Each structure stands twice: as structure tokens, then as C-alpha cells.
The first five atom37 places (N, CA, C, CB, O) and aatype in JSON, in Angstrom:
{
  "aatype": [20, 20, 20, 20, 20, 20, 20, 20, 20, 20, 20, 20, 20, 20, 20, 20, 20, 20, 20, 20, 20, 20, 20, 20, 20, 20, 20, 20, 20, 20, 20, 20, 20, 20, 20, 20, 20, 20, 20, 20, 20, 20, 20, 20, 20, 20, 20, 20, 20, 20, 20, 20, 20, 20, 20, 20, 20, 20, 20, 20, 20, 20, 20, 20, 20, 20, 20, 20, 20, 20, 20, 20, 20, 20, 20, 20, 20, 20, 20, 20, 20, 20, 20, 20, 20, 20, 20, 20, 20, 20, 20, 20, 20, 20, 20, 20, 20, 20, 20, 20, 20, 20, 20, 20, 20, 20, 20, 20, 20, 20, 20, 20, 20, 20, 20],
  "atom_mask": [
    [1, 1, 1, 1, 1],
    [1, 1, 1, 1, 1],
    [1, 1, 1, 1, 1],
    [1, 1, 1, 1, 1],
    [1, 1, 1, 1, 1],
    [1, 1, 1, 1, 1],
    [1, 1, 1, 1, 1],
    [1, 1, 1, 1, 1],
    [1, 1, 1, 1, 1],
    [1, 1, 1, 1, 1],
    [1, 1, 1, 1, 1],
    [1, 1, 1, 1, 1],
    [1, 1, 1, 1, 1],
    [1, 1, 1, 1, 1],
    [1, 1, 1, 1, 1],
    [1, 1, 1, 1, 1],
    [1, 1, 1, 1, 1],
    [1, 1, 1, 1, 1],
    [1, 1, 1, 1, 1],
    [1, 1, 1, 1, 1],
    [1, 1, 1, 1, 1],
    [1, 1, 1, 1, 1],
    [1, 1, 1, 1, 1],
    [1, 1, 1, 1, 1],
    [1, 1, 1, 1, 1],
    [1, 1, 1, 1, 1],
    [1, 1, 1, 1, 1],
    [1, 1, 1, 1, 1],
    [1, 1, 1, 1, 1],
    [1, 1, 1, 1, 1],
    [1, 1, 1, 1, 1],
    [1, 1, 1, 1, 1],
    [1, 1, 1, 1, 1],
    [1, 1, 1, 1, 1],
    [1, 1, 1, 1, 1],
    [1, 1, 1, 1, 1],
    [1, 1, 1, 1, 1],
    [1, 1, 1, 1, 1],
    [1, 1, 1, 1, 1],
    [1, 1, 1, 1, 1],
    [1, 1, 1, 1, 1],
    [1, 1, 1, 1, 1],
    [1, 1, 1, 1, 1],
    [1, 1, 1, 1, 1],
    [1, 1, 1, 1, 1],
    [1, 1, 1, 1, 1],
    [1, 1, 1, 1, 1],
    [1, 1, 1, 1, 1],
    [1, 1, 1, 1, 1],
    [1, 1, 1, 1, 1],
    [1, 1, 1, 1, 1],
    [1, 1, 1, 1, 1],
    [1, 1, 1, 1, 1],
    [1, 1, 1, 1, 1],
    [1, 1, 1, 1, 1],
    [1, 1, 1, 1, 1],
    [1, 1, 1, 1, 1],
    [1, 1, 1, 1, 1],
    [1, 1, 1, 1, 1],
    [1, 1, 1, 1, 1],
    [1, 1, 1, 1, 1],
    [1, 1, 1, 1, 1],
    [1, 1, 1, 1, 1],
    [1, 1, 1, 1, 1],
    [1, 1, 1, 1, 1],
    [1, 1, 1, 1, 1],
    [1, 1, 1, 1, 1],
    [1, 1, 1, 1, 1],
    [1, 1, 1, 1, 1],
    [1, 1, 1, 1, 1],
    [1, 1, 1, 1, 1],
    [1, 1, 1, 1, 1],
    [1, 1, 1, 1, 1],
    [1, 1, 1, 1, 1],
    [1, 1, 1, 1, 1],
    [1, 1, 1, 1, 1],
    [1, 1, 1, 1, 1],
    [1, 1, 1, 1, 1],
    [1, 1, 1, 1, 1],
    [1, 1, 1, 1, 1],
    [1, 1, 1, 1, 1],
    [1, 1, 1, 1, 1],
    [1, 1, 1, 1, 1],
    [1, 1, 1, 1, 1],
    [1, 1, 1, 1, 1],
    [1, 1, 1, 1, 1],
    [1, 1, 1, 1, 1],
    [1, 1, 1, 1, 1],
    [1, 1, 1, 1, 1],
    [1, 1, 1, 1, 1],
    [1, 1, 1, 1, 1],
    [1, 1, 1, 1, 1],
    [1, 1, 1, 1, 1],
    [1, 1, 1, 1, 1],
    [1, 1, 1, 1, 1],
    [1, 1, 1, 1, 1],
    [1, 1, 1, 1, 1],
    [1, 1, 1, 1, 1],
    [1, 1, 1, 1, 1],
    [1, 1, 1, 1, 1],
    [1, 1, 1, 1, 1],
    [1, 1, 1, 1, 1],
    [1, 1, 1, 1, 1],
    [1, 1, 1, 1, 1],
    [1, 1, 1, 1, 1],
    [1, 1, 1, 1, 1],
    [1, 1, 1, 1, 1],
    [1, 1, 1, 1, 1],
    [1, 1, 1, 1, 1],
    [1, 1, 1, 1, 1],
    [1, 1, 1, 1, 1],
    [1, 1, 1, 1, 1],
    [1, 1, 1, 1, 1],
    [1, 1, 1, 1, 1],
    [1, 1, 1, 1, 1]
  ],
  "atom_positions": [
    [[-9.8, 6.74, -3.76], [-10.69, 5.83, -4.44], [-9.97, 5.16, -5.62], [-11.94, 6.56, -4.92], [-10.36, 4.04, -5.96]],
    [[-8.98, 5.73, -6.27], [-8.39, 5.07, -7.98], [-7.05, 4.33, -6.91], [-7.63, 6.8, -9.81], [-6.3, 3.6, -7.56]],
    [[-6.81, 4.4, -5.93], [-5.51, 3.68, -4.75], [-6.44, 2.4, -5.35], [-5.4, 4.15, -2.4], [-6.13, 1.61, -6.23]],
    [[-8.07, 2.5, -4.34], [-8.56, 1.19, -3.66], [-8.95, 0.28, -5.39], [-10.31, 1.57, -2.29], [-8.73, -0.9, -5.63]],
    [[-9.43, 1.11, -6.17], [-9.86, 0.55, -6.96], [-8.5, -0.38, -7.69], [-10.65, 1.55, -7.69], [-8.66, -1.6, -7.72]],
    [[-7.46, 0.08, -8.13], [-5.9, -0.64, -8.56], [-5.76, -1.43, -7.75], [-4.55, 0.16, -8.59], [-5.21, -2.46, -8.16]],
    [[-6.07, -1.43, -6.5], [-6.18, -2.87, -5.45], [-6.67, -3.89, -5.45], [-6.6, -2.83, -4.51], [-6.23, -5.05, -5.47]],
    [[-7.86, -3.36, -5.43], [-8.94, -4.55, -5.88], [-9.09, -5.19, -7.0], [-10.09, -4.22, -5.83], [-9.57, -6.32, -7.01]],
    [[-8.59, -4.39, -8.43], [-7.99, -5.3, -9.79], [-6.41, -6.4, -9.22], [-7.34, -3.76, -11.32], [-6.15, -7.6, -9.11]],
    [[-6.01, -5.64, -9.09], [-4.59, -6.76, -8.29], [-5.34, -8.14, -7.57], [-3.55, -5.71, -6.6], [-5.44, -9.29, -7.99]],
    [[-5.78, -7.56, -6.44], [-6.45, -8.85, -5.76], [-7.44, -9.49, -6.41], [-7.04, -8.59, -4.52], [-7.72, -10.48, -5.75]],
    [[-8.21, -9.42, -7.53], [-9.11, -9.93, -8.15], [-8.37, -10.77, -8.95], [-9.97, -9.08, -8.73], [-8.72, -11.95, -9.01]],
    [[-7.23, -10.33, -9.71], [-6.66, -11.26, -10.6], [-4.89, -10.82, -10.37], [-7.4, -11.03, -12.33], [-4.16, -9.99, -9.84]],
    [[-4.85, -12.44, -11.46], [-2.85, -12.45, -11.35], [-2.38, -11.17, -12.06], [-1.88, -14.01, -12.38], [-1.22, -10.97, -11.72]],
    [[-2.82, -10.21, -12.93], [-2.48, -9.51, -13.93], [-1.42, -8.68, -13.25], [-3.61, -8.81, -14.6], [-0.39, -8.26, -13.79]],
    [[-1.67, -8.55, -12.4], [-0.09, -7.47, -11.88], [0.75, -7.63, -11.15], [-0.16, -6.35, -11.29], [1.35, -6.7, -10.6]],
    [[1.05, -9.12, -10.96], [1.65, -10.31, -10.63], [3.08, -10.05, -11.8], [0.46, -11.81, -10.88], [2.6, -9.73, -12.89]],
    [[4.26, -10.09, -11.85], [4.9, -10.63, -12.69], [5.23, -12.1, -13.21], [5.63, -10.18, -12.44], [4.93, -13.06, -12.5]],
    [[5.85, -12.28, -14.44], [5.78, -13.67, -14.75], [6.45, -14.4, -14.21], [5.94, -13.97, -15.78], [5.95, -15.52, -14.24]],
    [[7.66, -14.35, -13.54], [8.14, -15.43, -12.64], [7.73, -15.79, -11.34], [9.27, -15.28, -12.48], [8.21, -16.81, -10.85]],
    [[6.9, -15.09, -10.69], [6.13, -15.19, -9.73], [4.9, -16.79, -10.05], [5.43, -13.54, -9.67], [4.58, -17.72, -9.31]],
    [[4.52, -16.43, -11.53], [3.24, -17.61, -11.28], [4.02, -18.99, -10.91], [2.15, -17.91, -12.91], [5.1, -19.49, -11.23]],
    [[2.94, -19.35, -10.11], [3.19, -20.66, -9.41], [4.25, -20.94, -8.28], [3.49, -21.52, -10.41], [4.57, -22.04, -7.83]],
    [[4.74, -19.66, -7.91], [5.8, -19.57, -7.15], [5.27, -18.69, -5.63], [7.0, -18.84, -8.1], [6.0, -18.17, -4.8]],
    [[3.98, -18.73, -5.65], [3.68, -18.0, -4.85], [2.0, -18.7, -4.0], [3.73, -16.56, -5.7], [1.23, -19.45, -4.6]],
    [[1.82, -18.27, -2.73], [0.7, -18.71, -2.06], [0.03, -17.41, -1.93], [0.96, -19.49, -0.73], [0.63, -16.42, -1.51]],
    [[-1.65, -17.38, -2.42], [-2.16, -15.94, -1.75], [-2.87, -16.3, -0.34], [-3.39, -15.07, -2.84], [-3.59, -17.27, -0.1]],
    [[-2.66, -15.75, 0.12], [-3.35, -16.12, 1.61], [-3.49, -14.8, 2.27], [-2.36, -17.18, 2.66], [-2.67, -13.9, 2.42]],
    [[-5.02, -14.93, 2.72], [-5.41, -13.49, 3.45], [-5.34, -13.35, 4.97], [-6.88, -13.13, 3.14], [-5.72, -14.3, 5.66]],
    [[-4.9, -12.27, 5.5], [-5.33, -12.02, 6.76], [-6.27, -12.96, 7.63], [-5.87, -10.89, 6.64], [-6.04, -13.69, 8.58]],
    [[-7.35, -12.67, 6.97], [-8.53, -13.24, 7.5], [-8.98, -14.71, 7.36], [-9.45, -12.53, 7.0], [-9.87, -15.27, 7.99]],
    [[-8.27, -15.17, 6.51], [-8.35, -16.46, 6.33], [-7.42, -17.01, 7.58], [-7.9, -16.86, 4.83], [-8.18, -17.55, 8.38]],
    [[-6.46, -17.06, 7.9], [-5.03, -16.61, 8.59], [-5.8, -16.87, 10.44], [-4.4, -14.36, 7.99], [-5.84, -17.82, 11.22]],
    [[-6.3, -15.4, 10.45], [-7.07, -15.46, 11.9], [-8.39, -16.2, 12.03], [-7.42, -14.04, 12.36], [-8.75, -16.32, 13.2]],
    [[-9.39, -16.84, 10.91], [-10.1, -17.49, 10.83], [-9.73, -18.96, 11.83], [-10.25, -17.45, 9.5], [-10.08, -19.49, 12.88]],
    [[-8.8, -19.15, 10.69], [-8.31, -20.76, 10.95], [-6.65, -21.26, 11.57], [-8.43, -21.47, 9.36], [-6.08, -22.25, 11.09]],
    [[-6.19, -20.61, 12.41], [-4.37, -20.29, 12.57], [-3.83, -21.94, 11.83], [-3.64, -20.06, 14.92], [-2.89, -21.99, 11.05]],
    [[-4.44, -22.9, 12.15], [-3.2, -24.55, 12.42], [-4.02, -24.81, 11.14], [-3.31, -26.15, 14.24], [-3.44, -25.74, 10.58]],
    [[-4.9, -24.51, 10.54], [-5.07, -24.93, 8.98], [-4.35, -24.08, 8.25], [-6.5, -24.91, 8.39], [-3.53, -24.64, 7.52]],
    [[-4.36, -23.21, 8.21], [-3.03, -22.32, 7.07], [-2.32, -22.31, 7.55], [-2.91, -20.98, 6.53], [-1.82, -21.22, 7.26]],
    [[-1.24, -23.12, 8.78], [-0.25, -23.32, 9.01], [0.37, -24.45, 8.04], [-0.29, -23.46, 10.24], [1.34, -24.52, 7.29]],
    [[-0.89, -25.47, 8.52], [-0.25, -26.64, 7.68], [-0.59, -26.63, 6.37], [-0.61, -27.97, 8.13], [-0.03, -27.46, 5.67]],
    [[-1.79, -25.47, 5.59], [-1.76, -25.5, 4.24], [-0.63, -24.58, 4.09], [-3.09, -25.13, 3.51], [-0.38, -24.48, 2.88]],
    [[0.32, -23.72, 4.91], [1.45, -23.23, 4.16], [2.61, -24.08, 4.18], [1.84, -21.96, 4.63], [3.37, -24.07, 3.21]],
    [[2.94, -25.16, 5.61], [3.68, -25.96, 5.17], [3.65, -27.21, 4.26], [4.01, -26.13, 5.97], [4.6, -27.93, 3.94]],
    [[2.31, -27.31, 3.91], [2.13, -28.48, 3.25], [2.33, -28.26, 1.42], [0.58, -29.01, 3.75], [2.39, -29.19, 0.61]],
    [[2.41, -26.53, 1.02], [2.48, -26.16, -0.2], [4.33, -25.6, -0.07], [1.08, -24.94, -0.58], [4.9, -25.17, -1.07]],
    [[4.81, -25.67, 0.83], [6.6, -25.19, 1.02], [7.11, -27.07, 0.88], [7.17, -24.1, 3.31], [8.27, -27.4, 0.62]],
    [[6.3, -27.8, 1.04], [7.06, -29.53, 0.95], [7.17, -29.88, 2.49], [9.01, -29.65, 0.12], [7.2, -30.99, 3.01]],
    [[7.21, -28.77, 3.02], [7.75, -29.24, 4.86], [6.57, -29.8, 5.42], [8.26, -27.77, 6.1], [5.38, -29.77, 5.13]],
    [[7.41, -30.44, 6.49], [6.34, -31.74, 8.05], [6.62, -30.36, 8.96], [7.53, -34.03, 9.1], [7.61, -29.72, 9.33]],
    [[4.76, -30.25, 9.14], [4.64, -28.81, 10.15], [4.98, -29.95, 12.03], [2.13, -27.7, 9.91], [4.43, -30.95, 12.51]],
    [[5.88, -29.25, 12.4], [6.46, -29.58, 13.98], [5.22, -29.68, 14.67], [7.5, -28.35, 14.78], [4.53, -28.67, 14.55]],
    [[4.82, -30.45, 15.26], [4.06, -30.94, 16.46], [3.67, -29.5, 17.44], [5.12, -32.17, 17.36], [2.66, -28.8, 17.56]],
    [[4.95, -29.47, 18.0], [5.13, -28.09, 18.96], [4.39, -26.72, 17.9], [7.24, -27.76, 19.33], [3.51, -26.08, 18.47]],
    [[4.65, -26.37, 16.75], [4.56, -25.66, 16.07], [2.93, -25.47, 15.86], [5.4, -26.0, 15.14], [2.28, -24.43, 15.97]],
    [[2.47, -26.79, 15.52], [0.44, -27.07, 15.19], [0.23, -26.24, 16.55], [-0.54, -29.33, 15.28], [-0.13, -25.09, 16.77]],
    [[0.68, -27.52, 17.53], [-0.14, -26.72, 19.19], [-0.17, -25.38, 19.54], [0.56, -27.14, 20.58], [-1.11, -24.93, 20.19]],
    [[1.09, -24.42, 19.06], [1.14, -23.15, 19.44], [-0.02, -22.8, 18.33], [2.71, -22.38, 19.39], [-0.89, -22.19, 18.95]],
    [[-0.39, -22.91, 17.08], [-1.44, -22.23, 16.55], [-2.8, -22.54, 17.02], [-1.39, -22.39, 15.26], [-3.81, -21.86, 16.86]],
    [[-2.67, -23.67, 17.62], [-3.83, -24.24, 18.19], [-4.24, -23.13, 19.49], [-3.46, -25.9, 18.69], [-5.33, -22.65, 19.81]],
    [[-3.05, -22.98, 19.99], [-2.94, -22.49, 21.5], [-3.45, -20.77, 21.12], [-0.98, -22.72, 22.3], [-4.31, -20.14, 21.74]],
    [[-2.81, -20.36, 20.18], [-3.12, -19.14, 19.89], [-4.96, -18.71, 19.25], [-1.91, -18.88, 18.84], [-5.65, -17.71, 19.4]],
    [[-5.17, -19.95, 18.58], [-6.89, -19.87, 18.13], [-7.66, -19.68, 19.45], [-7.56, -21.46, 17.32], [-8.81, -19.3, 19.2]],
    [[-7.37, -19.84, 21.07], [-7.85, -19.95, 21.66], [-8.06, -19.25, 22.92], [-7.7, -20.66, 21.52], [-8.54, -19.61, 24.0]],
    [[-7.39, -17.76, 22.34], [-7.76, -16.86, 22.6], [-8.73, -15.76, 22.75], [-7.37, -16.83, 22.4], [-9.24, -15.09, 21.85]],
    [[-8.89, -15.69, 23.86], [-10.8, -14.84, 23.97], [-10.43, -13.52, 24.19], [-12.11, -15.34, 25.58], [-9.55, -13.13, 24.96]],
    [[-11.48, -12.53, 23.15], [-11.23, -11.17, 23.74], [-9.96, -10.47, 23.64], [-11.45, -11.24, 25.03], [-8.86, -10.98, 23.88]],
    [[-10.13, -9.41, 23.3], [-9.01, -8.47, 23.0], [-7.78, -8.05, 23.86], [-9.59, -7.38, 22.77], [-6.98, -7.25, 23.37]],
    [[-7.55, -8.65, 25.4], [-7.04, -9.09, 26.56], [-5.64, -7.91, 26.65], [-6.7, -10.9, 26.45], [-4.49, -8.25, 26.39]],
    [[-5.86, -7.12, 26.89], [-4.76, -6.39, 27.41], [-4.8, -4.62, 26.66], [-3.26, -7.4, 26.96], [-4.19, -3.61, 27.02]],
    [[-5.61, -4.81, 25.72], [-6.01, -3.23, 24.81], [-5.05, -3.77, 23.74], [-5.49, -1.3, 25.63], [-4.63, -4.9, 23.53]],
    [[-4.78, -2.29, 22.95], [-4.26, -1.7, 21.66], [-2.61, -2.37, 21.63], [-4.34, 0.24, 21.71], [-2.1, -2.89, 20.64]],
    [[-2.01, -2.23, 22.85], [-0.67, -2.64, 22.54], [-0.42, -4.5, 23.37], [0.49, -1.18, 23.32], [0.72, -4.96, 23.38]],
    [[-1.11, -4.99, 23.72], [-1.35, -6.0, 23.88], [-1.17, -6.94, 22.71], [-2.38, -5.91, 24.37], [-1.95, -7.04, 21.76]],
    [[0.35, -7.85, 22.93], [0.34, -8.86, 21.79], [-0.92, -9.79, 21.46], [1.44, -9.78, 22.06], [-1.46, -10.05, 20.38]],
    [[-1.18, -10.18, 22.73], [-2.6, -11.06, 22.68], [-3.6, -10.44, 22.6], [-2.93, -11.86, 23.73], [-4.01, -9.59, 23.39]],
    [[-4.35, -10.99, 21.08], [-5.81, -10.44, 20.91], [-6.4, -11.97, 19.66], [-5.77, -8.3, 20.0], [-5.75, -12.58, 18.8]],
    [[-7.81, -12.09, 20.1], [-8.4, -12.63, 19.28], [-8.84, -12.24, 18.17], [-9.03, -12.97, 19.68], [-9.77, -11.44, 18.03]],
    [[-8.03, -12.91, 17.03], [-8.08, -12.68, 15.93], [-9.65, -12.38, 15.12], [-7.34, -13.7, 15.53], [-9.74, -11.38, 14.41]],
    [[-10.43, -12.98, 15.21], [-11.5, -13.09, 14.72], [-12.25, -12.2, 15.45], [-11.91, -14.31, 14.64], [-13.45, -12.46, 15.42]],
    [[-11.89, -11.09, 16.21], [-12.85, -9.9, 16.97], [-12.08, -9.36, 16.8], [-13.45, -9.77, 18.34], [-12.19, -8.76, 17.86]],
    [[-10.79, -8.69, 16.14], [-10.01, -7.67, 15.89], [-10.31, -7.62, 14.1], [-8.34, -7.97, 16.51], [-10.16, -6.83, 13.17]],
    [[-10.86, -9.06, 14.34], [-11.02, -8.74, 11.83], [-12.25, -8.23, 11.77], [-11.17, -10.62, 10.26], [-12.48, -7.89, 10.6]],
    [[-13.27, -7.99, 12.57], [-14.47, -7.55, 12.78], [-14.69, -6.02, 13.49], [-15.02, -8.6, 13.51], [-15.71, -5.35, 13.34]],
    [[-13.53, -5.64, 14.29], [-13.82, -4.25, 14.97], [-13.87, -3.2, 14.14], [-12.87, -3.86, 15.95], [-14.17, -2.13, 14.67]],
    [[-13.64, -3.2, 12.93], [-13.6, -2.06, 12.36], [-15.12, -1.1, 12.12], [-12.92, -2.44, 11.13], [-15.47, 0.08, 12.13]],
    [[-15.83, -2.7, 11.87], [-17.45, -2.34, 11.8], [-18.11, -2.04, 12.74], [-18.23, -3.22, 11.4], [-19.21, -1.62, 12.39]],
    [[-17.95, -2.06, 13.85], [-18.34, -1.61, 14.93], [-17.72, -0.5, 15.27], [-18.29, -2.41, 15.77], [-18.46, 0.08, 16.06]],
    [[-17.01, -0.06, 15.15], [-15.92, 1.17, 15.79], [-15.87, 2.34, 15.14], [-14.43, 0.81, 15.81], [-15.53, 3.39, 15.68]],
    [[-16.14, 2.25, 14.11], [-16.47, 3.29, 12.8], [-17.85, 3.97, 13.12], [-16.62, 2.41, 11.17], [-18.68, 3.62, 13.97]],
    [[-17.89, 5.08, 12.17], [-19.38, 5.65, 12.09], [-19.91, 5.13, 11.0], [-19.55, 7.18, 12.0], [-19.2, 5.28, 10.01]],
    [[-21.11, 4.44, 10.78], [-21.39, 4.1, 10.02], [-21.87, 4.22, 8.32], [-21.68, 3.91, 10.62], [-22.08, 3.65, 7.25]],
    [[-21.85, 5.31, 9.01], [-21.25, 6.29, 7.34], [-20.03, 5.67, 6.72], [-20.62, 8.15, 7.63], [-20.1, 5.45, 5.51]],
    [[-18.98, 5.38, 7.32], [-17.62, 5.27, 7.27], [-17.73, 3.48, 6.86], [-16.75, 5.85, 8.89], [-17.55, 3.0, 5.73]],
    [[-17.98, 2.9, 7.81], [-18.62, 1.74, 7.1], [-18.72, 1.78, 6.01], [-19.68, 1.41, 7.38], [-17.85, 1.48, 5.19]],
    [[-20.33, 2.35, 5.72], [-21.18, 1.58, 4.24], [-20.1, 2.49, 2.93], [-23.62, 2.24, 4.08], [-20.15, 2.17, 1.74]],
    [[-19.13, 3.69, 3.48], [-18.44, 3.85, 2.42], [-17.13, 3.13, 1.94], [-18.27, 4.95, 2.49], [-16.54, 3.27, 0.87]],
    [[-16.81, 2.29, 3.03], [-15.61, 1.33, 2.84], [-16.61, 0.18, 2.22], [-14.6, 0.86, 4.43], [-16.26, -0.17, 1.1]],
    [[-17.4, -0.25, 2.55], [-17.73, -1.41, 1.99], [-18.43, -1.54, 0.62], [-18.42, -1.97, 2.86], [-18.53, -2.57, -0.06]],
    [[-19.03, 0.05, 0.27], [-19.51, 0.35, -0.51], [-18.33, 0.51, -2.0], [-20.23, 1.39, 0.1], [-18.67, 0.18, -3.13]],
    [[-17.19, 0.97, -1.73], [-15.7, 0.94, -2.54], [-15.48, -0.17, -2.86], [-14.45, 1.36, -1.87], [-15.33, -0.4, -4.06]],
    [[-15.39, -1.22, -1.93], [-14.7, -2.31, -1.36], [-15.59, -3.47, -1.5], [-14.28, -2.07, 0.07], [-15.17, -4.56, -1.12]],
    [[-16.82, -3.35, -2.0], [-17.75, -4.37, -2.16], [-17.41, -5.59, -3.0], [-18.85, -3.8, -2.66], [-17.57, -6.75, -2.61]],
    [[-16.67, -5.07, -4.83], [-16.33, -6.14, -4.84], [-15.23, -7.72, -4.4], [-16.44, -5.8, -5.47], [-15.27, -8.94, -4.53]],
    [[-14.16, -6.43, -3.69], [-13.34, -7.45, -3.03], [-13.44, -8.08, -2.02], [-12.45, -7.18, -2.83], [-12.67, -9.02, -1.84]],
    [[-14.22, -7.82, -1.25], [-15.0, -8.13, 0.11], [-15.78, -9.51, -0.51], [-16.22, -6.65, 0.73], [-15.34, -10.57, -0.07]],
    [[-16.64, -9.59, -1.26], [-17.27, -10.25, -1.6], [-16.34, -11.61, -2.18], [-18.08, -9.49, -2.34], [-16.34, -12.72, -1.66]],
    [[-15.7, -11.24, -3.19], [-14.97, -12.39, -3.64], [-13.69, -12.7, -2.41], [-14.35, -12.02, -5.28], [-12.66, -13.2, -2.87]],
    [[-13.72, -12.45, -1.1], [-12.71, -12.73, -0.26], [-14.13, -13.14, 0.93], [-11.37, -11.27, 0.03], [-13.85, -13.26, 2.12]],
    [[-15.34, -13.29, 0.53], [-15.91, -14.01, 1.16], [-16.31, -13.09, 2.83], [-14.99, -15.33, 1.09], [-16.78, -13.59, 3.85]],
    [[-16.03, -12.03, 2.65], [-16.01, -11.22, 4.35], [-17.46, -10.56, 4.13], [-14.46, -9.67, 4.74], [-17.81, -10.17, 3.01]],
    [[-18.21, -10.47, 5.14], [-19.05, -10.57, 5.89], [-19.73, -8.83, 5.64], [-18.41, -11.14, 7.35], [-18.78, -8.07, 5.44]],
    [[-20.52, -8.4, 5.62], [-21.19, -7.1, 5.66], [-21.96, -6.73, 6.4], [-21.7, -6.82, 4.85], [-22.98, -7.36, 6.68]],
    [[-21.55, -5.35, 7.01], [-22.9, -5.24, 8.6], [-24.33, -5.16, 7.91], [-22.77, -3.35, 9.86], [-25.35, -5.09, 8.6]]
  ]
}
């Protein structure tokens, strides 16, 4: 619990960030990531200065368009947006409301979803 809690101060704010880091850095989450693949592609190349490759958009495109968890556990291909969600389902729900219950405020300010 004092792990998750030092976490969630980090991710809440820059404070444990060092100083040459500010402005030198993109935060970008997981879930934002599998949300949207070819928008935080091109918001990461568009904050690096680079022209995101044609070929490059389509493969994230190609990859958003993936259904279903398609092959199990060791299967490269899985849909992102039902693998950022299995945890809540797969758990006992005890286990749940105590992760989210820890984890409430970072969950919240990262905008994720509660069973």
C-alpha cells in the first residue's frame, strides 16, 4: 500500500521528476496508447518534430482493428481495449474494489473507468 501510494504522488504530479527532465519529456499512458494507437502515434511524432510515415499511421490503424483476444495469453495479437479492461472481470471482486479502492485517486485523474 505505501509502494502504490508513492506512485500515485509521482503520477499525480512532476515532483519526482528531476529537473532536467521538465519539458523534455511526453507522459503518455498505456491506456491512452490502446485507446487510440494512430492518434498517439502522431501526437508522439508530432511532439519528437517528425512526419509520421504513411506505412507507419496504417499499421496503427491496422492494429486498432483488432477483435478479441485471438490466440490466448501468448498470442502477440490482442485487442487492446479488452485486455485494459480484463482485469475487472477476471479478478474476485473483492480484489477489484480493493485495487480500485487504493487506486481511486489515480484512476480517476487518468480518467479509467470503475466496475
Amino acid at each position: 500500500k505505501q509502494w502504490n501510494q508513492r506512485r500515485v504522488r509521482e503520477a499525480l504530479t512532476d515532483d519526482a521528476m528531476p529537473g532536467w527532465l521538465e519539458g523534455n519529456y511526453l507522459r503518455l499512458t498505456h491506456a491512452e496508447v490502446a485507446l487510440d494507437p494512430p492518434g498517439n502515434l502522431r501526437r508522439i511524432y508530432k511532439w519528437l518534430g517528425l512526419e509520421l510515415p504513411p506505412e507507419l499511421e496504417q499499421w496503427a490503424v491496422d492494429q486498432q482493428n483488432i477483435e478479441g483476444e485471438h490466440g490466448g495469453i501468448l498470442s502477440t495479437k490482442k485487442d487492446a481495449k479488452v485486455v485494459l479492461e480484463k482485469w475487472k472481470k477476471d479478478l474476485e471482486p473483492e480484489w477489484v474494489e480493493t485495487i480500485q479502492g487504493s487506486c481511486r485517486e489515480l484512476m480517476t485523474r487518468l480518467n479509467m473507468t470503475f466496475v
